[in-house]
Backbone as a printed PyTorch tensor [residue, N CA C, xyz], in Angstrom:
tensor([[[  8.6640,  10.4290,  11.9280],
         [  9.5120,  10.7440,  10.8800],
         [  9.4120,  12.7060,  10.7510]],

        [[ 10.3770,  13.0470,  10.0290],
         [ 10.6800,  14.1590,   9.7730],
         [  9.7450,  14.4720,   8.4810]],

        [[  9.0180,  15.6530,   8.7140],
         [  8.3890,  16.3980,   7.2700],
         [  8.9430,  16.0860,   6.1760]],

        [[ 10.6770,  16.2740,   5.9090],
         [ 10.9440,  16.1950,   4.3990],
         [ 11.3200,  14.5170,   3.9330]],

        [[ 11.2820,  13.6780,   5.0390],
         [ 11.5860,  11.9680,   4.8140],
         [ 10.2250,  11.7250,   4.5280]],

        [[  8.4470,  12.2560,   5.8230],
         [  7.1760,  12.0970,   4.8690],
         [  7.2480,  12.0550,   3.4290]],

        [[  7.4930,  13.2220,   3.3320],
         [  7.1290,  13.3510,   1.7870],
         [  7.6680,  13.1660,   0.8570]],

        [[  9.1260,  12.5790,   1.1110],
         [  9.5020,  11.6320,   0.1320],
         [  9.1060,  10.2310,  -0.1610]],

        [[  8.4850,   9.6430,   0.9640],
         [  8.1280,   8.5500,   1.1960],
         [  6.5500,   8.6430,   0.3230]],

        [[  6.3910,   9.4570,   0.7270],
         [  5.4180,   9.4290,   0.2220],
         [  4.9910,   9.6820,  -1.5720]],

        [[  5.9420,  10.1610,  -1.7070],
         [  6.0160,  10.6000,  -3.5410],
         [  6.3950,   9.0450,  -3.9360]],

        [[  7.2530,   8.5140,  -2.8210],
         [  7.8380,   7.0410,  -3.7800],
         [  6.9710,   6.2420,  -3.8440]],

        [[  5.9020,   6.2080,  -2.9170],
         [  4.7140,   5.0120,  -2.6860],
         [  3.4470,   5.4670,  -3.5130]],

        [[  3.8350,   6.5780,  -3.5250],
         [  2.5330,   7.1220,  -4.5880],
         [  3.0650,   6.8760,  -6.4690]],

        [[  3.9920,   7.0730,  -6.2860],
         [  4.7880,   6.8010,  -7.7640],
         [  4.8660,   5.2230,  -7.8500]],

        [[  5.2980,   4.5420,  -6.7610],
         [  5.2070,   3.0730,  -7.0190],
         [  3.9590,   2.5490,  -7.5860]],

        [[  2.8490,   3.2050,  -6.7210],
         [  1.2640,   3.1940,  -7.3170],
         [  1.1780,   2.9150,  -8.2440]],

        [[  1.4600,   4.0140,  -9.2710],
         [  0.8250,   4.6760, -10.0290],
         [  1.7920,   3.4670, -11.1320]],

        [[  3.2030,   3.6370, -11.2440],
         [  4.0640,   2.4880, -12.0550],
         [  3.6110,   1.0350, -12.0480]],

        [[  3.0550,   0.7610, -10.9090],
         [  2.6390,  -1.0460, -10.5900],
         [  1.3820,  -1.0860, -11.5420]],

        [[  0.4670,  -0.3030, -11.4200],
         [ -0.8710,  -0.0750, -12.0770],
         [ -0.7440,   0.2190, -13.2690]],

        [[  0.1660,   1.1720, -14.3620],
         [  0.6530,   0.8890, -15.5030],
         [  0.6610,  -0.2220, -15.9480]],

        [[  1.4780,  -0.8690, -15.1570],
         [  2.0340,  -2.2890, -15.6020],
         [  1.2050,  -3.2110, -15.9910]],

        [[ -0.0330,  -3.2280, -15.1780],
         [ -0.7280,  -4.2710, -15.5490],
         [ -1.8640,  -3.8880, -16.8310]],

        [[ -1.6660,  -2.8580, -17.7180],
         [ -1.7390,  -2.6280, -18.9000],
         [ -0.5480,  -3.1050, -19.8460]],

        [[  0.7780,  -2.6980, -19.3560],
         [  2.3470,  -3.1690, -20.6550],
         [  2.1200,  -4.1290, -19.9340]],

        [[  1.9280,  -5.1830, -19.5740],
         [  2.6970,  -6.4840, -19.3200],
         [  1.2530,  -7.2600, -18.6270]],

        [[ -0.1340,  -7.4360, -19.0660],
         [ -0.9100,  -8.2210, -18.0650],
         [ -0.7670,  -9.6920, -18.3120]],

        [[ -0.1360, -10.4420, -18.9250],
         [ -0.5270, -11.7100, -19.1230],
         [  0.0260, -12.3770, -17.1380]],

        [[  1.2740, -11.7500, -16.4760],
         [  1.2680, -12.1060, -15.5180],
         [  0.4130, -12.3260, -14.2560]],

        [[ -0.5800, -10.9670, -14.6010],
         [ -1.8600, -10.4890, -13.5310],
         [ -2.7420, -11.4300, -14.2910]],

        [[ -2.8480, -11.6950, -15.4790],
         [ -4.3420, -12.7580, -15.7970],
         [ -3.9400, -13.8810, -15.3060]],

        [[ -2.7810, -14.1470, -14.9380],
         [ -2.2030, -15.8090, -14.4920],
         [ -2.5420, -15.8220, -12.7050]],

        [[ -2.5960, -14.8660, -12.1510],
         [ -2.8280, -14.7680, -11.1600],
         [ -4.6060, -14.8930, -10.5050]],

        [[ -5.0720, -14.4600, -11.7880],
         [ -6.5710, -14.5400, -10.8590],
         [ -7.1970, -15.6310, -10.7840]],

        [[ -7.9950, -15.9490,  -9.7750],
         [ -8.4610, -17.1800,  -9.4300],
         [ -9.5040, -17.6120, -10.7630]],

        [[ -9.4500, -18.9550, -11.1130],
         [-10.3030, -19.4980, -12.0740],
         [-11.5920, -19.5940, -12.1080]],

        [[-12.2760, -19.2320, -10.8630],
         [-13.4520, -19.1810, -10.5930],
         [-14.1070, -17.4720, -10.9940]],

        [[-13.2920, -16.7980, -11.2290],
         [-13.3470, -15.4450, -10.8560],
         [-13.7740, -14.6980, -12.0030]],

        [[-15.1270, -14.2670, -12.4530],
         [-15.2590, -13.8390, -13.7660],
         [-14.4690, -12.9090, -14.5070]],

        [[-14.5240, -12.6220, -15.7180],
         [-13.9510, -11.5350, -16.2570],
         [-12.2300, -11.4110, -16.1310]],

        [[-11.5340, -12.4230, -15.8450],
         [-10.5220, -11.9480, -15.7330],
         [ -9.2120, -10.3830, -16.1620]],

        [[ -9.5970, -10.2480, -17.5230],
         [ -9.2290,  -8.6620, -18.1320],
         [ -9.6190,  -8.2470, -17.5870]],

        [[-10.7350,  -7.7530, -16.8770],
         [-11.9110,  -6.6390, -16.8900],
         [-10.7660,  -6.5670, -15.3320]],

        [[-10.9110,  -7.2540, -14.6260],
         [-10.2510,  -7.3010, -12.6690],
         [ -8.8070,  -6.9400, -13.1390]],

        [[ -8.1400,  -7.2030, -13.9850],
         [ -6.7950,  -6.8080, -14.4590],
         [ -6.7650,  -5.3360, -14.3920]],

        [[ -8.0530,  -4.7000, -15.4140],
         [ -8.0550,  -3.4920, -15.7970],
         [ -8.1140,  -2.7700, -14.3310]],

        [[ -9.4660,  -3.1560, -14.1530],
         [-10.0260,  -1.9920, -13.3220],
         [ -8.9620,  -2.3240, -11.9450]],

        [[ -8.1520,  -3.2360, -11.5670],
         [ -6.8300,  -3.2910, -10.3230],
         [ -5.8850,  -2.1290, -10.8250]],

        [[ -5.4030,  -2.3360, -12.3460],
         [ -4.2200,  -1.2820, -12.6910],
         [ -4.6540,   0.4630, -12.5500]],

        [[ -6.3070,   0.3050, -12.9170],
         [ -6.3030,   1.6670, -12.7300],
         [ -7.0080,   2.3080, -11.0410]],

        [[ -7.2390,   1.0840, -10.4170],
         [ -7.3170,   1.5310,  -9.3240],
         [ -5.5990,   1.8390,  -8.7380]],

        [[ -5.2070,   1.1530,  -8.8080],
         [ -3.4020,   1.1640,  -8.6750],
         [ -2.8890,   2.8030,  -8.5370]],

        [[ -3.4760,   3.5520, -10.4950],
         [ -2.5860,   4.5750, -10.7460],
         [ -3.4600,   5.5680,  -9.7250]],

        [[ -4.8790,   5.7890,  -9.9890],
         [ -5.7810,   6.7180,  -9.2290],
         [ -4.9700,   6.7010,  -7.5380]],

        [[ -5.3480,   5.3680,  -6.7840],
         [ -5.0040,   5.5690,  -5.4990],
         [ -3.4210,   6.2820,  -5.5910]],

        [[ -2.0760,   5.9890,  -6.4460],
         [ -1.0620,   6.3670,  -6.3240],
         [ -1.0580,   7.9810,  -6.7870]],

        [[ -2.0560,   7.9970,  -7.2670],
         [ -2.0370,   9.7170,  -7.9810],
         [ -2.9220,  10.3010,  -6.7730]],

        [[ -3.7290,   9.8130,  -6.3740],
         [ -4.4870,  10.5180,  -4.9540],
         [ -3.5630,  10.4470,  -4.0080]],

        [[ -2.6930,   9.4820,  -3.6660],
         [ -2.0410,  10.3850,  -2.7020],
         [ -1.0510,  11.1740,  -2.3930]],

        [[ -1.2270,  11.7520,  -3.6950],
         [  0.2250,  12.9090,  -4.0480],
         [ -0.2170,  14.3590,  -3.6130]],

        [[ -1.6600,  14.3560,  -3.5820],
         [ -2.2520,  15.8600,  -2.9910],
         [ -3.0930,  15.4060,  -1.9740]],

        [[ -2.9020,  16.8070,  -0.8430],
         [ -3.3000,  16.7160,   0.5910],
         [ -4.6870,  16.5240,   0.4750]],

        [[ -5.3160,  17.1370,  -0.7260],
         [ -6.5940,  16.9810,  -0.7280],
         [ -7.7090,  15.6460,  -0.7760]],

        [[ -6.9150,  14.3790,  -1.2460],
         [ -7.4080,  13.1560,  -1.8400],
         [ -6.5770,  11.9990,  -1.3500]],

        [[ -5.5430,  12.7300,  -0.1360],
         [ -4.6490,  11.3870,   0.4190],
         [ -5.5760,  10.7000,   0.9400]],

        [[ -6.0880,  10.9740,   2.1890],
         [ -6.4910,  10.1160,   2.9900],
         [ -7.9780,   9.0190,   2.5130]],

        [[ -8.5080,   9.4850,   1.5150],
         [ -9.0500,   8.8090,   0.6070],
         [ -8.5750,   7.9860,   0.0280]],

        [[ -7.8380,   8.5260,  -0.9780],
         [ -6.8540,   7.1390,  -2.0100],
         [ -6.2140,   6.5450,  -1.1760]],

        [[ -5.4990,   6.9060,   0.2740],
         [ -4.9680,   5.8180,   1.3130],
         [ -5.8390,   4.2800,   1.3880]],

        [[ -6.8930,   4.7960,   2.5310],
         [ -8.1110,   4.2810,   2.3390],
         [ -8.4290,   3.0780,   1.2860]],

        [[ -8.2140,   3.8220,   0.1710],
         [ -8.5160,   3.0760,  -1.6950],
         [ -7.1690,   2.0330,  -1.6380]],

        [[ -6.1410,   2.2510,  -1.3990],
         [ -5.2520,   1.8180,  -1.8420],
         [ -5.4180,   0.3340,  -0.7530]],

        [[ -5.6950,   0.2680,  -0.0840],
         [ -5.3000,  -0.6660,   1.7370],
         [ -7.0870,  -1.1320,   1.5590]],

        [[ -8.0050,  -0.5420,   0.8740],
         [ -9.2150,  -1.6940,   0.2070],
         [ -8.2140,  -2.6380,  -0.6860]],

        [[ -7.5900,  -1.5960,  -1.9250],
         [ -7.3020,  -2.7250,  -3.0560],
         [ -6.3410,  -3.8000,  -2.4130]],

        [[ -5.1890,  -3.3990,  -1.9160],
         [ -4.0710,  -4.7930,  -1.3170],
         [ -5.1570,  -5.7080,  -0.5950]],

        [[ -6.1840,  -5.8510,  -0.0010],
         [ -7.1190,  -6.2390,   0.8800],
         [ -7.7870,  -7.4300,  -0.1060]],

        [[ -8.3150,  -6.8290,  -1.1100],
         [ -8.9150,  -7.0310,  -2.1310],
         [ -7.7740,  -8.1750,  -3.5980]],

        [[ -6.9380,  -7.9360,  -3.4830],
         [ -5.9080,  -8.2310,  -4.3110],
         [ -5.3080,  -9.8870,  -3.6310]],

        [[ -5.7450,  -9.9810,  -2.2710],
         [ -4.4800, -10.7280,  -1.3980],
         [ -5.4120, -12.3350,  -2.3210]],

        [[ -6.6210, -12.5720,  -2.1220],
         [ -6.9330, -13.9520,  -3.2130],
         [ -6.2750, -14.5080,  -4.4730]],

        [[ -5.7460, -13.4480,  -4.8290],
         [ -5.2600, -13.6320,  -6.1450],
         [ -3.4000, -13.9400,  -5.9870]],

        [[ -3.0620, -13.4220,  -4.7300],
         [ -1.4870, -13.9570,  -4.3760],
         [ -1.9710, -14.6430,  -3.6580]],

        [[ -3.0210, -15.2780,  -2.7460],
         [ -3.0000, -16.7370,  -2.5730],
         [ -3.0010, -17.8140,  -3.4150]],

        [[ -3.8690, -17.3990,  -4.3590],
         [ -4.1080, -18.4250,  -5.7820],
         [ -2.4000, -18.4190,  -6.5940]],

        [[ -1.9460, -17.9500,  -6.4390],
         [ -0.4370, -18.2200,  -7.0330],
         [  0.1110, -18.9570,  -6.1150]],

        [[ -0.0870, -18.8600,  -4.6400],
         [  1.1960, -19.4420,  -3.7660],
         [  0.7670, -20.7920,  -3.6420]],

        [[ -0.8700, -20.9780,  -3.7440],
         [ -1.2200, -22.3370,  -3.6070],
         [ -0.9960, -23.4560,  -4.6200]],

        [[ -1.5150, -22.4820,  -6.0160],
         [ -1.4740, -23.4920,  -7.1300],
         [ -0.5410, -22.7450,  -8.2000]],

        [[  0.9170, -21.9980,  -7.9560],
         [  1.5150, -22.0450,  -8.9720],
         [  1.3860, -20.6320,  -9.6940]],

        [[  1.8080, -19.9380, -10.7360],
         [  2.1330, -18.6620, -11.2900],
         [  2.2980, -19.0980, -12.6960]],

        [[  1.5800, -19.7110, -13.7960],
         [  1.3700, -19.8350, -14.4510],
         [  1.9770, -18.6610, -15.4450]],

        [[  3.4620, -19.3370, -16.3520],
         [  4.2130, -17.8300, -17.1990],
         [  5.3830, -17.8320, -16.5650]],

        [[  5.0670, -17.7790, -15.0840],
         [  6.2960, -17.1910, -14.1810],
         [  7.2360, -18.3710, -13.6790]],

        [[  8.5260, -18.1270, -13.8020],
         [  9.4090, -19.4290, -13.3320],
         [  9.9960, -18.7580, -11.7360]],

        [[  9.3780, -19.1980, -10.8880],
         [  9.6330, -19.2600,  -9.4730],
         [  9.2680, -20.2700,  -8.6410]],

        [[  9.9510, -20.5640,  -7.9660],
         [  9.8390, -21.8990,  -6.8460],
         [  8.8180, -21.3290,  -5.9850]],

        [[  7.9420, -22.2520,  -5.4830],
         [  7.0860, -22.3700,  -4.3900],
         [  7.2810, -21.7930,  -3.6790]],

        [[  8.3010, -21.7700,  -2.2550],
         [  8.8960, -21.0230,  -1.3360],
         [  8.7880, -19.2760,  -1.8590]],

        [[  8.8400, -18.8430,  -2.9860],
         [  9.1100, -17.7180,  -3.5500],
         [  7.8640, -16.9590,  -2.9640]],

        [[  6.6680, -17.9440,  -4.0630],
         [  5.3710, -17.6680,  -4.1360],
         [  4.5020, -17.5150,  -2.6110]],

        [[  5.1310, -18.4850,  -1.4780],
         [  4.8030, -18.1680,  -0.5750],
         [  5.1250, -17.0110,   0.1170]],

        [[  6.3060, -16.9090,  -0.1220],
         [  6.8680, -15.3630,   0.5010],
         [  6.4990, -14.1900,   0.6250]],

        [[  6.1970, -14.3790,  -0.5430],
         [  5.1560, -13.0530,  -0.9490],
         [  3.9400, -12.6760,  -0.2250]],

        [[  3.0330, -13.4320,  -0.0710],
         [  2.7090, -13.1640,   0.9590],
         [  2.2480, -12.4320,   2.2840]],

        [[  3.4090, -12.5500,   2.9530],
         [  3.5280, -11.2680,   3.9010],
         [  3.6830, -10.3400,   3.5190]],

        [[  4.1390, -10.0420,   2.3440],
         [  4.0050,  -7.9600,   1.5950],
         [  2.6830,  -7.8340,   1.9170]],

        [[  2.5110,  -8.4270,   1.6300],
         [  0.3270,  -7.5250,   1.5700],
         [  0.0470,  -6.9130,   2.3360]],

        [[  0.0430,  -7.4930,   3.9740],
         [  0.1370,  -6.8230,   4.9790],
         [  0.9030,  -6.2190,   5.6130]],

        [[  2.6010,  -6.0270,   4.7550],
         [  3.4290,  -5.4460,   4.9860],
         [  3.3170,  -3.8240,   4.2720]],

        [[  2.5550,  -3.9830,   3.5410],
         [  2.2690,  -3.0250,   2.0310],
         [  0.9770,  -1.9790,   2.9310]],

        [[  0.3530,  -2.4180,   3.3150],
         [ -0.9780,  -1.8480,   4.2210],
         [ -0.2420,  -1.3270,   5.1990]],

        [[  0.5060,  -1.5770,   6.4880],
         [  1.2470,  -0.9810,   7.3610],
         [  1.6940,   0.0770,   6.5080]],

        [[  2.4410,  -0.0810,   5.7320],
         [  2.9450,   1.2200,   4.8340],
         [  2.3050,   2.4320,   4.5450]],

        [[  1.3410,   1.5960,   4.1790],
         [  0.4920,   3.3140,   3.4710],
         [ -0.0860,   3.6690,   4.2360]],

        [[ -0.6230,   3.2020,   5.3730],
         [ -1.4850,   3.6950,   6.7900],
         [ -0.0960,   4.2190,   7.3260]],

        [[  1.4980,   3.7130,   7.8990],
         [  2.2680,   4.5840,   8.7310],
         [  2.5490,   6.0720,   7.9260]],

        [[  2.6840,   5.9610,   6.5800],
         [  3.0450,   6.8410,   5.4570],
         [  1.8050,   7.9840,   5.3760]],

        [[  0.6760,   7.2080,   5.2470],
         [ -0.1440,   8.5620,   4.5940],
         [ -1.7760,   8.4100,   6.0050]],

        [[ -1.9640,   8.0470,   6.4530],
         [ -2.6160,   7.7610,   8.0330],
         [ -2.8850,   8.1600,   9.0500]],

        [[ -1.8460,   7.7070,   9.7560],
         [ -1.0640,   7.8790,  11.0830],
         [ -1.2030,   9.3430,  11.4900]],

        [[ -1.5570,  10.1530,  12.5580],
         [ -1.3540,  10.8970,  12.4240],
         [ -0.2000,  11.0010,  13.2180]],

        [[  0.1070,  12.3480,  12.9280],
         [  1.7100,  12.6290,  13.6600],
         [  1.6460,  13.4880,  15.3350]],

        [[  2.6590,  12.8000,  16.1240],
         [  1.8640,  13.4390,  17.3980],
         [  2.4790,  14.6930,  17.5310]],

        [[  1.8020,  16.0240,  18.2180],
         [  2.5720,  17.2190,  18.7640],
         [  4.2480,  16.7760,  19.4830]],

        [[  5.0650,  17.8900,  19.3060],
         [  6.3410,  17.4460,  20.5960],
         [  6.0610,  17.0470,  21.3980]],

        [[  6.1420,  16.6380,  22.1280],
         [  6.4610,  16.3840,  24.1140],
         [  7.1830,  17.8440,  24.5660]],

        [[  6.6950,  18.5280,  25.5020],
         [  7.1270,  19.6500,  26.1760],
         [  8.0570,  18.9080,  27.3660]],

        [[  9.1960,  19.7310,  27.2440],
         [ 10.1860,  18.7670,  28.7860],
         [  9.5650,  19.7440,  29.8440]],

        [[  9.3100,  20.8850,  29.7130],
         [  8.6740,  21.2100,  30.8680],
         [  7.0410,  20.6520,  30.9280]],

        [[  6.8510,  20.4040,  32.7560],
         [  5.7640,  20.2540,  33.1180],
         [  4.6770,  21.1410,  33.3400]],

        [[  3.7170,  21.4010,  33.0350],
         [  2.5600,  22.4620,  33.1240],
         [  2.3630,  22.3030,  34.4230]],

        [[  2.1510,  21.6830,  35.4340],
         [  1.9380,  22.4070,  36.8160],
         [  3.6980,  23.2800,  37.1600]],

        [[  4.7990,  22.5560,  36.9210],
         [  6.2440,  23.2540,  37.5530],
         [  5.9010,  24.3770,  36.4790]],

        [[  5.5860,  24.5330,  35.2050],
         [  5.2890,  26.3370,  35.1630],
         [  4.1640,  27.0060,  35.6450]],

        [[  2.9380,  26.9530,  35.8510],
         [  2.3700,  27.1280,  36.6670],
         [  2.8930,  27.5130,  38.1390]],

        [[  3.4810,  27.1140,  38.7420],
         [  4.3580,  27.3680,  39.8100],
         [  5.3240,  28.4330,  39.6820]],

        [[  5.6630,  27.9270,  38.6520],
         [  6.8960,  29.4500,  38.6540],
         [  6.6390,  30.4810,  38.9450]],

        [[  5.4530,  30.4870,  38.0870],
         [  4.1910,  31.9030,  37.5700],
         [  4.1910,  32.5410,  38.5660]],

        [[  3.6160,  31.1200,  39.4250],
         [  3.0670,  31.9900,  40.9840],
         [  4.4960,  33.4610,  41.4790]],

        [[  3.7120,  34.5490,  42.0660],
         [  4.8680,  35.0380,  42.6770],
         [  5.0360,  34.4860,  44.5000]]])
């Protein structure tokens, strides 16, 4: 991935997480409805996950915090998977979506994890030289 493209994706994904996290506070009802019933303090869980999303989204925008924030976002995506499973298995109160849509959402969680890893954590490889080092050494000898 070219540097300019990578930077654009980094900003897009970071801002997406910030917006998604803020939405936990602007529209908490759908998130509250996702929390499995046996989990304690649904409102606190929604607020904590919203803050974590916003902090992760902001954190990946700065080089000094990028790696830690990316790992934090991956951990968050893993942690909220049970809420997405709850919705797929039992419906999403207050959201009018057919069951197949709720099940179709589940594969997006690993996709988002891969996306965060690919954009923020995967090391880019240096360009491969077309010159074989042994050939260069042979040409250098008189």
